[in-house]
mmCIF file of C-alpha atoms in Angstrom:
data_model
loop_
_atom_site.group_PDB
_atom_site.id
_atom_site.type_symbol
_atom_site.label_atom_id
_atom_site.label_comp_id
_atom_site.label_asym_id
_atom_site.label_seq_id
_atom_site.Cartn_x
_atom_site.Cartn_y
_atom_site.Cartn_z
ATOM 1 C CA MET A 1 0.063 -0.042 0.090
ATOM 2 C CA ASP A 2 1.240 3.483 -0.940
ATOM 3 C CA PRO A 3 0.582 6.373 1.234
ATOM 4 C CA SER A 4 -2.833 7.166 -0.497
ATOM 5 C CA GLN A 5 -3.866 3.650 0.311
ATOM 6 C CA GLY A 6 -3.408 2.305 -3.275
ATOM 7 C CA LYS A 7 -1.801 -0.837 -4.292
ATOM 8 C CA THR A 8 1.377 -0.343 -6.264
ATOM 9 C CA TYR A 9 4.322 -2.456 -7.311
ATOM 10 C CA VAL A 10 7.179 -2.944 -4.723
ATOM 11 C CA TRP A 11 10.571 -1.497 -5.608
ATOM 12 C CA GLN A 12 13.339 -3.520 -4.363
ATOM 13 C CA ASN A 13 16.874 -4.699 -4.857
ATOM 14 C CA SER A 14 19.598 -6.763 -3.472
ATOM 15 C CA TRP A 15 23.228 -5.789 -3.637
ATOM 16 C CA GLY A 16 24.604 -8.469 -1.568
ATOM 17 C CA LEU A 17 26.312 -5.428 0.295
ATOM 18 C CA SER A 18 27.408 -7.253 3.515
ATOM 19 C CA THR A 19 29.509 -9.900 1.876
ATOM 20 C CA ARG A 20 30.893 -7.349 -0.699
ATOM 21 C CA THR A 21 31.935 -4.843 1.972
ATOM 22 C CA ILE A 22 33.789 -7.719 3.615
ATOM 23 C CA GLY A 23 35.580 -8.772 0.626
ATOM 24 C CA VAL A 24 36.706 -5.201 -0.322
ATOM 25 C CA MET A 25 38.037 -4.773 3.277
ATOM 26 C CA VAL A 26 39.984 -7.861 3.054
ATOM 27 C CA MET A 27 41.399 -6.843 -0.513
ATOM 28 C CA VAL A 28 42.100 -3.258 0.470
ATOM 29 C CA HIS A 29 43.945 -4.070 3.786
ATOM 30 C CA GLY A 30 45.148 -7.676 3.696
ATOM 31 C CA ASP A 31 48.837 -8.522 2.734
ATOM 32 C CA ASN A 32 50.703 -11.660 1.970
ATOM 33 C CA GLN A 33 50.628 -12.852 5.595
ATOM 34 C CA GLY A 34 46.880 -12.964 5.478
ATOM 35 C CA LEU A 35 43.970 -10.951 7.015
ATOM 36 C CA VAL A 36 44.553 -7.437 8.259
ATOM 37 C CA LEU A 37 41.414 -5.837 9.914
ATOM 38 C CA PRO A 38 40.778 -2.147 11.146
ATOM 39 C CA PRO A 39 40.577 -2.381 14.874
ATOM 40 C CA ARG A 40 36.898 -0.958 14.971
ATOM 41 C CA VAL A 41 35.661 -3.813 13.038
ATOM 42 C CA ALA A 42 37.928 -6.639 14.580
ATOM 43 C CA SER A 43 35.918 -9.020 16.886
ATOM 44 C CA VAL A 44 39.287 -9.251 18.705
ATOM 45 C CA GLN A 45 41.313 -6.098 18.793
ATOM 46 C CA VAL A 46 44.181 -7.234 20.993
ATOM 47 C CA VAL A 47 45.455 -10.911 21.531
ATOM 48 C CA ILE A 48 47.779 -11.483 24.486
ATOM 49 C CA ILE A 49 50.231 -14.219 23.810
ATOM 50 C CA PRO A 50 52.404 -16.101 26.216
ATOM 51 C CA CYS A 51 56.022 -16.093 24.902
ATOM 52 C CA GLY A 52 59.493 -17.416 26.218
ATOM 53 C CA ILE A 53 57.834 -20.823 27.312
ATOM 54 C CA THR A 54 60.210 -23.907 26.549
ATOM 55 C CA VAL A 55 60.483 -27.503 27.627
ATOM 56 C CA LYS A 56 62.596 -26.388 30.370
ATOM 57 C CA THR A 57 59.837 -23.966 31.805
ATOM 58 C CA THR A 58 58.378 -25.241 35.113
ATOM 59 C CA ASP A 59 54.629 -25.679 35.592
ATOM 60 C CA GLU A 60 54.874 -22.753 38.031
ATOM 61 C CA GLY A 61 56.680 -20.369 35.474
ATOM 62 C CA ARG A 62 54.116 -21.310 32.829
ATOM 63 C CA LYS A 63 51.266 -20.627 35.146
ATOM 64 C CA THR A 64 52.750 -17.279 36.143
ATOM 65 C CA ILE A 65 52.903 -16.317 32.441
ATOM 66 C CA ASN A 66 49.502 -17.554 31.625
ATOM 67 C CA ASP A 67 48.073 -15.754 34.646
ATOM 68 C CA LYS A 68 49.593 -12.553 33.714
ATOM 69 C CA CYS A 69 48.102 -12.697 30.148
ATOM 70 C CA GLU A 70 44.641 -13.431 31.650
ATOM 71 C CA GLU A 71 45.246 -10.489 33.865
ATOM 72 C CA LEU A 72 46.178 -8.101 31.169
ATOM 73 C CA ALA A 73 43.108 -9.354 29.060
ATOM 74 C CA SER A 74 40.841 -8.550 31.990
ATOM 75 C CA GLU A 75 42.316 -4.989 32.485
ATOM 76 C CA LEU A 76 41.945 -4.284 28.864
ATOM 77 C CA LYS A 77 38.288 -5.276 28.740
ATOM 78 C CA LYS A 78 37.408 -3.121 31.732
ATOM 79 C CA ALA A 79 38.958 -0.188 29.532
ATOM 80 C CA GLY A 80 36.683 -1.076 26.704
ATOM 81 C CA VAL A 81 39.097 -2.876 24.493
ATOM 82 C CA LYS A 82 37.914 -6.342 22.918
ATOM 83 C CA ALA A 83 41.101 -8.174 24.348
ATOM 84 C CA LYS A 84 41.792 -12.057 24.473
ATOM 85 C CA ALA A 85 44.464 -14.048 26.180
ATOM 86 C CA ASP A 86 45.214 -16.920 23.818
ATOM 87 C CA ILE A 87 47.089 -19.366 25.961
ATOM 88 C CA ARG A 88 46.377 -22.537 24.050
ATOM 89 C CA ASP A 89 49.102 -25.004 23.834
ATOM 90 C CA GLY A 90 48.198 -26.668 20.525
ATOM 91 C CA TYR A 91 48.893 -23.818 18.301
ATOM 92 C CA THR A 92 52.237 -21.866 17.708
ATOM 93 C CA PRO A 93 52.481 -18.136 18.338
ATOM 94 C CA GLY A 94 52.314 -17.335 14.727
ATOM 95 C CA PHE A 95 48.776 -18.961 14.342
ATOM 96 C CA LYS A 96 47.650 -16.256 16.677
ATOM 97 C CA PHE A 97 48.840 -13.223 15.147
ATOM 98 C CA ASN A 98 46.371 -11.909 12.662
ATOM 99 C CA VAL A 99 44.527 -9.332 15.145
ATOM 100 C CA PRO A 100 45.114 -5.658 15.042
ATOM 101 C CA LEU A 101 47.535 -5.670 17.857
ATOM 102 C CA ARG A 102 49.009 -8.366 19.847
ATOM 103 C CA LEU A 103 50.971 -8.279 23.177
ATOM 104 C CA GLU A 104 53.659 -10.646 23.911
ATOM 105 C CA ILE A 105 54.406 -11.684 27.528
ATOM 106 C CA GLY A 106 57.357 -13.751 28.606
ATOM 107 C CA PRO A 107 59.602 -14.170 31.812
ATOM 108 C CA ALA A 108 61.730 -11.241 30.871
ATOM 109 C CA ASP A 109 58.714 -9.025 30.204
ATOM 110 C CA ILE A 110 57.174 -9.787 33.593
ATOM 111 C CA ALA A 111 60.499 -9.189 35.357
ATOM 112 C CA LYS A 112 60.791 -5.609 33.611
ATOM 113 C CA GLN A 113 56.890 -4.940 34.195
ATOM 114 C CA GLN A 114 56.402 -4.408 30.599
ATOM 115 C CA THR A 115 54.966 -6.344 27.283
ATOM 116 C CA LEU A 116 55.954 -6.293 23.696
ATOM 117 C CA SER A 117 53.417 -4.799 21.550
ATOM 118 C CA VAL A 118 53.223 -5.707 17.680
ATOM 119 C CA ARG A 119 51.011 -3.847 15.164
ATOM 120 C CA ARG A 120 49.605 -6.298 12.496
ATOM 121 C CA ASP A 121 49.550 -3.411 9.913
ATOM 122 C CA THR A 122 53.049 -2.322 10.087
ATOM 123 C CA GLY A 123 54.846 -5.033 12.405
ATOM 124 C CA VAL A 124 56.105 -2.130 14.349
ATOM 125 C CA LYS A 125 57.212 -3.257 17.982
ATOM 126 C CA SER A 126 57.290 -1.146 21.155
ATOM 127 C CA PRO A 127 57.674 -2.203 24.857
ATOM 128 C CA PRO A 128 54.857 -0.422 26.680
ATOM 129 C CA PRO A 129 55.067 -0.442 30.564
ATOM 130 C CA LEU A 130 52.249 -2.567 32.119
ATOM 131 C CA ALA A 131 51.369 0.247 34.456
ATOM 132 C CA ASP A 132 50.181 2.323 31.688
ATOM 133 C CA ILE A 133 48.604 -0.437 29.371
ATOM 134 C CA THR A 134 44.962 0.521 29.722
ATOM 135 C CA LYS A 135 45.797 4.051 28.381
ATOM 136 C CA SER A 136 48.583 3.142 25.727
ATOM 137 C CA VAL A 137 46.630 0.244 24.142
ATOM 138 C CA PRO A 138 43.414 2.172 23.247
ATOM 139 C CA ALA A 139 45.456 5.219 21.975
ATOM 140 C CA LEU A 140 47.515 2.709 19.929
ATOM 141 C CA LEU A 141 44.438 1.053 18.394
ATOM 142 C CA GLU A 142 43.225 4.656 17.382
ATOM 143 C CA THR A 143 46.501 5.275 15.750
ATOM 144 C CA ILE A 144 46.312 2.027 13.917
ATOM 145 C CA GLN A 145 42.755 2.718 12.686
ATOM 146 C CA GLU A 146 43.640 6.237 11.321
ATOM 147 C CA ASP A 147 46.982 4.973 9.680
ATOM 148 C CA MET A 148 45.020 2.134 7.992
ATOM 149 C CA PHE A 149 42.752 4.367 6.402
ATOM 150 C CA LYS A 150 45.279 6.930 5.643
ATOM 151 C CA ASN A 151 47.462 4.111 3.576
ATOM 152 C CA SER A 152 44.747 1.955 2.281
ATOM 153 C CA ARG A 153 45.079 0.959 -1.258
ATOM 154 C CA LEU A 154 41.822 2.568 -2.272
ATOM 155 C CA LYS A 155 42.175 6.025 -3.509
ATOM 156 C CA GLU A 156 39.532 8.488 -4.597
ATOM 157 C CA MET A 157 40.707 10.778 -7.250
ATOM 158 C CA THR A 158 39.280 13.719 -9.368
ATOM 159 C CA ASN A 159 42.556 14.576 -11.411
ATOM 160 C CA TRP A 160 43.496 12.217 -14.047
ATOM 161 C CA ASP A 161 47.121 13.119 -13.855
ATOM 162 C CA ASP A 162 47.098 11.402 -10.381
ATOM 163 C CA VAL A 163 45.711 8.125 -11.629
ATOM 164 C CA VAL A 164 48.681 6.454 -13.412
ATOM 165 C CA PRO A 165 51.154 7.218 -10.287
ATOM 166 C CA ALA A 166 48.574 5.585 -8.045
ATOM 167 C CA LEU A 167 48.162 2.546 -10.318
ATOM 168 C CA ASP A 168 52.038 2.129 -10.359
ATOM 169 C CA ASN A 169 51.783 2.129 -6.555
ATOM 170 C CA LYS A 170 49.249 -0.907 -6.780
ATOM 171 C CA ARG A 171 46.256 1.299 -5.701
ATOM 172 C CA ALA A 172 42.868 0.830 -6.534
ATOM 173 C CA VAL A 173 41.285 4.121 -8.081
ATOM 174 C CA VAL A 174 37.753 5.369 -7.471
ATOM 175 C CA LEU A 175 36.847 8.199 -10.095
ATOM 176 C CA PRO A 176 33.763 10.254 -10.176
ATOM 177 C CA TRP A 177 31.516 10.451 -13.295
ATOM 178 C CA TRP A 178 28.374 12.402 -14.277
ATOM 179 C CA GLU A 179 26.092 9.274 -14.554
ATOM 180 C CA GLU A 180 25.839 9.190 -18.192
ATOM 181 C CA GLU A 181 27.359 6.337 -20.376
ATOM 182 C CA ALA A 182 29.462 8.933 -22.182
ATOM 183 C CA CYS A 183 31.504 9.531 -19.229
ATOM 184 C CA GLU A 184 32.504 5.768 -18.724
ATOM 185 C CA ASP A 185 32.936 5.480 -22.451
ATOM 186 C CA ASP A 186 35.205 8.214 -22.478
ATOM 187 C CA ILE A 187 37.324 6.745 -19.847
ATOM 188 C CA VAL A 188 37.386 3.330 -21.343
ATOM 189 C CA ALA A 189 37.836 4.338 -25.094
ATOM 190 C CA ASP A 190 39.828 7.458 -24.824
ATOM 191 C CA ARG A 191 42.179 6.594 -21.794
ATOM 192 C CA LEU A 192 42.347 3.000 -20.813
ATOM 193 C CA SER A 193 42.323 1.267 -24.476
ATOM 194 C CA ARG A 194 45.881 2.645 -25.191
ATOM 195 C CA LYS A 195 48.995 2.245 -23.560
ATOM 196 C CA MET A 196 49.742 4.604 -20.879
ATOM 197 C CA ARG A 197 53.124 5.975 -20.069
ATOM 198 C CA GLY A 198 54.929 2.864 -21.423
ATOM 199 C CA LEU A 199 53.244 0.538 -19.148
ATOM 200 C CA GLY A 200 52.191 -1.573 -22.053
ATOM 201 C CA ARG A 201 48.928 -2.756 -20.272
ATOM 202 C CA LYS A 202 45.337 -1.946 -19.922
ATOM 203 C CA VAL A 203 44.110 -1.139 -16.551
ATOM 204 C CA ALA A 204 40.564 -1.407 -14.836
ATOM 205 C CA LEU A 205 39.177 1.416 -12.583
ATOM 206 C CA HIS A 206 36.066 1.734 -10.477
ATOM 207 C CA SER A 207 33.638 4.567 -11.196
ATOM 208 C CA VAL A 208 31.160 5.898 -8.788
#
């Protein structure tokens, strides 16, 4: 029923938007090591991993490290961070790495009252003090969020002269157009169908 209580045909569409946006996010931010998620959409923002445990580590030493991981996770959750202590024995540390930020805790870290933080997006490491962890970690997650969007591979451009350098840097380019086929035809026929600056290849752009 329309506003005048008359029967009309329903206008509807289905874009499959949810799965497509997930796919775009994976393609834009992922790297050769796998998944890279922006902190705001990650189900786990921080993973705390026990390190430095060997066959010589006593049961008491192992418990001390694991307890510290759980303690840190609890503190971060209270600070509003989606944190998880991954103390599973059946997986190597590398299996647990694909979250925005990981914190590594070992015997030396506990002795120094610090942890080792490692960013998933850049691999940059730093040793934040445990005493400041509830302040430093949320701040670092915001920095990661901003940096990932600033450095994402998807670029919106309005100047054609900027397009080729962006493509050379392996960016995906979004160009505006005036909702007429002539616009798209011009880009495809006049620009993309010929060799560009000696690249010797055709390229594909997204238009919005």
